[in-house]
mmCIF file of C-alpha atoms in Angstrom:
data_model
loop_
_atom_site.group_PDB
_atom_site.id
_atom_site.type_symbol
_atom_site.label_atom_id
_atom_site.label_comp_id
_atom_site.label_asym_id
_atom_site.label_seq_id
_atom_site.Cartn_x
_atom_site.Cartn_y
_atom_site.Cartn_z
ATOM 1 C CA UNK A 1 0.000 0.000 0.000
ATOM 2 C CA UNK A 2 1.467 3.333 -1.067
ATOM 3 C CA UNK A 3 2.210 5.943 1.610
ATOM 4 C CA UNK A 4 1.710 9.668 1.089
ATOM 5 C CA UNK A 5 4.629 12.020 1.576
ATOM 6 C CA UNK A 6 4.352 14.087 4.751
ATOM 7 C CA UNK A 7 3.305 17.352 3.093
ATOM 8 C CA UNK A 8 0.475 15.737 1.126
ATOM 9 C CA UNK A 9 -0.662 13.820 4.198
ATOM 10 C CA UNK A 10 -0.859 16.977 6.327
ATOM 11 C CA UNK A 11 -2.875 18.848 3.701
ATOM 12 C CA UNK A 12 -5.365 15.990 3.308
ATOM 13 C CA UNK A 13 -5.654 15.527 7.071
ATOM 14 C CA UNK A 14 -6.369 19.240 7.476
ATOM 15 C CA UNK A 15 -9.117 19.168 4.834
ATOM 16 C CA UNK A 16 -10.611 15.984 6.246
ATOM 17 C CA UNK A 17 -10.638 17.436 9.743
ATOM 18 C CA UNK A 18 -12.395 20.572 8.540
ATOM 19 C CA UNK A 19 -15.008 18.414 6.815
ATOM 20 C CA UNK A 20 -15.628 16.188 9.833
ATOM 21 C CA UNK A 21 -15.768 19.190 12.173
ATOM 22 C CA UNK A 22 -18.376 20.783 9.912
ATOM 23 C CA UNK A 23 -20.366 17.534 9.929
ATOM 24 C CA UNK A 24 -20.267 17.506 13.739
ATOM 25 C CA UNK A 25 -21.415 21.118 14.041
ATOM 26 C CA UNK A 26 -24.429 20.286 11.919
ATOM 27 C CA UNK A 27 -25.528 17.526 14.278
ATOM 28 C CA UNK A 28 -27.673 17.564 17.364
ATOM 29 C CA UNK A 29 -29.644 20.658 16.403
ATOM 30 C CA UNK A 30 -32.845 18.984 17.501
ATOM 31 C CA UNK A 31 -34.586 19.840 14.229
ATOM 32 C CA UNK A 32 -36.718 16.939 13.105
ATOM 33 C CA UNK A 33 -36.495 16.217 9.394
ATOM 34 C CA UNK A 34 -39.341 14.848 7.308
ATOM 35 C CA UNK A 35 -39.503 11.079 7.229
ATOM 36 C CA UNK A 36 -39.909 10.659 3.514
ATOM 37 C CA UNK A 37 -36.534 10.011 1.903
ATOM 38 C CA UNK A 38 -37.532 8.361 -1.330
ATOM 39 C CA UNK A 39 -36.146 4.950 -0.387
ATOM 40 C CA UNK A 40 -38.409 2.017 -1.139
ATOM 41 C CA UNK A 41 -38.673 -0.944 1.232
ATOM 42 C CA UNK A 42 -40.203 -4.106 -0.220
ATOM 43 C CA UNK A 43 -42.607 -6.509 1.517
ATOM 44 C CA UNK A 44 -43.745 -3.981 4.115
ATOM 45 C CA UNK A 45 -40.439 -4.017 6.012
ATOM 46 C CA UNK A 46 -39.962 -1.477 8.796
ATOM 47 C CA UNK A 47 -38.559 1.867 7.663
ATOM 48 C CA UNK A 48 -34.995 2.098 9.081
ATOM 49 C CA UNK A 49 -35.248 5.900 9.388
ATOM 50 C CA UNK A 50 -34.847 6.064 13.154
ATOM 51 C CA UNK A 51 -32.465 3.169 13.694
ATOM 52 C CA UNK A 52 -29.408 4.819 15.220
ATOM 53 C CA UNK A 53 -26.199 3.030 14.240
ATOM 54 C CA UNK A 54 -28.014 0.993 11.618
ATOM 55 C CA UNK A 55 -26.093 -0.383 8.655
ATOM 56 C CA UNK A 56 -29.149 0.459 6.512
ATOM 57 C CA UNK A 57 -27.710 2.979 4.125
ATOM 58 C CA UNK A 58 -27.784 4.519 0.705
ATOM 59 C CA UNK A 59 -25.060 2.780 -1.242
ATOM 60 C CA UNK A 60 -22.282 3.614 -3.648
ATOM 61 C CA UNK A 61 -21.760 1.108 -6.469
ATOM 62 C CA UNK A 62 -18.224 0.314 -7.622
ATOM 63 C CA UNK A 63 -18.243 -2.305 -10.368
ATOM 64 C CA UNK A 64 -20.925 -4.271 -8.554
ATOM 65 C CA UNK A 65 -19.448 -3.777 -5.069
ATOM 66 C CA UNK A 66 -21.996 -1.821 -3.042
ATOM 67 C CA UNK A 67 -21.228 -0.293 0.344
ATOM 68 C CA UNK A 68 -22.365 2.554 2.577
ATOM 69 C CA UNK A 69 -22.150 4.321 5.916
ATOM 70 C CA UNK A 70 -21.507 2.293 9.101
ATOM 71 C CA UNK A 71 -20.210 -0.725 7.161
ATOM 72 C CA UNK A 72 -16.969 -2.428 8.256
ATOM 73 C CA UNK A 73 -14.189 -0.837 6.214
ATOM 74 C CA UNK A 74 -11.970 -3.927 6.357
ATOM 75 C CA UNK A 75 -14.613 -5.968 4.544
ATOM 76 C CA UNK A 76 -15.109 -3.192 2.007
ATOM 77 C CA UNK A 77 -11.395 -2.729 1.327
ATOM 78 C CA UNK A 78 -10.991 -6.481 0.919
ATOM 79 C CA UNK A 79 -13.661 -6.394 -1.810
ATOM 80 C CA UNK A 80 -12.320 -3.243 -3.488
ATOM 81 C CA UNK A 81 -8.613 -4.036 -3.446
ATOM 82 C CA UNK A 82 -5.661 -1.782 -2.710
ATOM 83 C CA UNK A 83 -6.443 1.967 -2.747
ATOM 84 C CA UNK A 84 -4.447 4.532 -4.695
ATOM 85 C CA UNK A 85 -3.690 6.406 -1.502
ATOM 86 C CA UNK A 86 -4.189 5.732 2.191
ATOM 87 C CA UNK A 87 -3.327 7.156 5.568
ATOM 88 C CA UNK A 88 -4.656 7.217 9.105
ATOM 89 C CA UNK A 89 -4.643 9.690 11.977
ATOM 90 C CA UNK A 90 -6.286 10.693 15.234
ATOM 91 C CA UNK A 91 -9.974 11.564 14.841
ATOM 92 C CA UNK A 92 -11.140 15.175 14.999
ATOM 93 C CA UNK A 93 -14.726 14.167 15.778
ATOM 94 C CA UNK A 94 -14.668 10.989 17.872
ATOM 95 C CA UNK A 95 -12.205 8.975 19.906
ATOM 96 C CA UNK A 96 -9.821 6.654 18.071
ATOM 97 C CA UNK A 97 -8.335 6.562 14.595
ATOM 98 C CA UNK A 98 -9.746 7.761 11.318
ATOM 99 C CA UNK A 99 -8.625 5.983 8.169
ATOM 100 C CA UNK A 100 -8.699 7.573 4.715
ATOM 101 C CA UNK A 101 -8.841 5.698 1.408
ATOM 102 C CA UNK A 102 -8.772 7.137 -2.099
ATOM 103 C CA UNK A 103 -9.667 5.124 -5.191
ATOM 104 C CA UNK A 104 -10.173 6.238 -8.809
ATOM 105 C CA UNK A 105 -13.432 8.209 -8.839
ATOM 106 C CA UNK A 106 -14.256 8.088 -5.115
ATOM 107 C CA UNK A 107 -12.842 8.183 -1.594
ATOM 108 C CA UNK A 108 -14.009 7.368 1.931
ATOM 109 C CA UNK A 109 -13.023 7.754 5.563
ATOM 110 C CA UNK A 110 -13.799 5.825 8.743
ATOM 111 C CA UNK A 111 -14.440 6.192 12.451
ATOM 112 C CA UNK A 112 -13.513 3.740 15.190
ATOM 113 C CA UNK A 113 -16.126 2.002 17.322
ATOM 114 C CA UNK A 114 -15.845 -1.121 19.491
ATOM 115 C CA UNK A 115 -12.510 -1.986 17.912
ATOM 116 C CA UNK A 116 -13.832 -1.762 14.351
ATOM 117 C CA UNK A 117 -13.293 0.877 11.689
ATOM 118 C CA UNK A 118 -16.662 1.781 10.197
ATOM 119 C CA UNK A 119 -17.296 4.026 7.208
ATOM 120 C CA UNK A 120 -18.253 7.608 8.138
ATOM 121 C CA UNK A 121 -17.986 9.481 4.845
ATOM 122 C CA UNK A 122 -17.925 8.701 1.105
ATOM 123 C CA UNK A 123 -17.410 11.108 -1.779
ATOM 124 C CA UNK A 124 -17.929 10.409 -5.487
ATOM 125 C CA UNK A 125 -15.423 12.461 -7.470
ATOM 126 C CA UNK A 126 -15.764 11.232 -11.059
ATOM 127 C CA UNK A 127 -18.651 10.375 -13.380
ATOM 128 C CA UNK A 128 -17.409 6.797 -13.719
ATOM 129 C CA UNK A 129 -18.889 5.960 -10.283
ATOM 130 C CA UNK A 130 -22.577 6.041 -9.299
ATOM 131 C CA UNK A 131 -24.870 5.370 -6.401
ATOM 132 C CA UNK A 132 -26.620 1.983 -6.228
ATOM 133 C CA UNK A 133 -29.598 3.685 -7.899
ATOM 134 C CA UNK A 134 -27.465 4.782 -10.849
ATOM 135 C CA UNK A 135 -27.076 8.473 -9.947
ATOM 136 C CA UNK A 136 -23.706 9.992 -10.742
ATOM 137 C CA UNK A 137 -22.026 13.279 -11.552
ATOM 138 C CA UNK A 138 -23.853 14.759 -14.522
ATOM 139 C CA UNK A 139 -27.177 13.039 -13.764
ATOM 140 C CA UNK A 140 -30.250 15.245 -14.176
ATOM 141 C CA UNK A 141 -32.526 16.382 -11.335
ATOM 142 C CA UNK A 142 -35.534 14.434 -12.585
ATOM 143 C CA UNK A 143 -33.541 11.188 -12.362
ATOM 144 C CA UNK A 144 -32.541 12.045 -8.796
ATOM 145 C CA UNK A 145 -36.173 12.628 -7.850
ATOM 146 C CA UNK A 146 -37.214 9.358 -9.489
ATOM 147 C CA UNK A 147 -34.518 7.481 -7.575
ATOM 148 C CA UNK A 148 -35.002 9.062 -4.123
ATOM 149 C CA UNK A 149 -38.256 11.032 -4.040
ATOM 150 C CA UNK A 150 -38.585 14.489 -2.500
ATOM 151 C CA UNK A 151 -35.457 15.731 -0.778
ATOM 152 C CA UNK A 152 -35.056 17.095 2.761
ATOM 153 C CA UNK A 153 -32.507 19.752 1.831
ATOM 154 C CA UNK A 154 -32.936 23.345 2.952
ATOM 155 C CA UNK A 155 -29.850 24.747 1.222
ATOM 156 C CA UNK A 156 -30.004 26.063 -2.325
ATOM 157 C CA UNK A 157 -28.178 23.729 -4.672
ATOM 158 C CA UNK A 158 -28.267 20.799 -2.205
ATOM 159 C CA UNK A 159 -30.622 17.821 -2.248
ATOM 160 C CA UNK A 160 -30.400 15.875 1.013
ATOM 161 C CA UNK A 161 -31.900 12.436 1.669
ATOM 162 C CA UNK A 162 -31.891 10.728 5.070
ATOM 163 C CA UNK A 163 -31.928 7.057 5.980
ATOM 164 C CA UNK A 164 -31.235 5.762 9.486
ATOM 165 C CA UNK A 165 -28.350 7.788 10.915
ATOM 166 C CA UNK A 166 -26.862 8.726 7.557
ATOM 167 C CA UNK A 167 -27.513 11.266 4.827
ATOM 168 C CA UNK A 168 -26.996 11.305 1.082
ATOM 169 C CA UNK A 169 -26.075 14.807 -0.086
ATOM 170 C CA UNK A 170 -26.430 15.561 -3.786
ATOM 171 C CA UNK A 171 -25.098 18.919 -4.949
ATOM 172 C CA UNK A 172 -26.714 20.506 -7.988
ATOM 173 C CA UNK A 173 -25.789 23.212 -10.451
ATOM 174 C CA UNK A 174 -28.926 24.018 -12.356
ATOM 175 C CA UNK A 175 -30.433 20.661 -13.351
ATOM 176 C CA UNK A 176 -27.196 18.668 -13.169
ATOM 177 C CA UNK A 177 -25.518 16.777 -10.316
ATOM 178 C CA UNK A 178 -22.083 18.189 -9.498
ATOM 179 C CA UNK A 179 -21.287 16.408 -6.232
ATOM 180 C CA UNK A 180 -22.365 13.324 -4.262
ATOM 181 C CA UNK A 181 -21.523 12.671 -0.615
ATOM 182 C CA UNK A 182 -22.632 10.032 1.883
ATOM 183 C CA UNK A 183 -22.146 10.971 5.535
ATOM 184 C CA UNK A 184 -22.855 9.662 9.009
ATOM 185 C CA UNK A 185 -25.124 11.913 11.080
ATOM 186 C CA UNK A 186 -23.493 11.894 14.500
ATOM 187 C CA UNK A 187 -25.855 11.550 17.507
ATOM 188 C CA UNK A 188 -25.618 14.489 19.900
ATOM 189 C CA UNK A 189 -24.038 12.397 22.650
ATOM 190 C CA UNK A 190 -21.223 11.415 20.271
ATOM 191 C CA UNK A 191 -20.715 15.032 19.177
ATOM 192 C CA UNK A 192 -20.492 16.104 22.822
ATOM 193 C CA UNK A 193 -17.597 13.679 23.235
ATOM 194 C CA UNK A 194 -15.504 15.485 20.662
ATOM 195 C CA UNK A 195 -14.129 17.787 23.359
ATOM 196 C CA UNK A 196 -12.435 14.677 24.760
ATOM 197 C CA UNK A 197 -11.024 13.652 21.386
ATOM 198 C CA UNK A 198 -7.421 14.370 20.413
ATOM 199 C CA UNK A 199 -6.928 17.741 18.715
ATOM 200 C CA UNK A 200 -5.595 16.975 15.250
ATOM 201 C CA UNK A 201 -6.604 20.099 13.361
ATOM 202 C CA UNK A 202 -4.437 23.260 13.359
#
């Protein structure tokens, strides 16, 4: 597995820390979001919307390998193969290590819980990669709505869909998708613990 040089590693760690800190600040506001997320559950199964820590998740699809938030990263990496770039460092949001993996067209990071490294964040960066529903960079808004239903976003240019304790963020420019992110929504009690976490951001 290739190692980043120190300068590149510091820059990426800084950006990742800023991102995770922003995710944490957006949590625990107490604002209840609408339940409808556009996901379809067959056979009358229970909606996983309120299952904290659930592995129910919107998925990314990489050549038939589908994975999402809260899944064991070791299993995922075993299926995906060696990443282009990788490093690990102390978490800015929770206790333990964060691991960062970059592959062609996408990247993801992890958080540590009960001795496992679970996926906390995924970003699609090229139009060669899509969600499990076939949405990718360049997809049109109507296709997004058909795949996920009405969004819960309240920011212009952002369509946000929630499932369990994760969110799928789809950034739009006009009618076209320009960014896709999957992220864990941290429960308030976990966000409160961040003051006890190691300080890894400048």
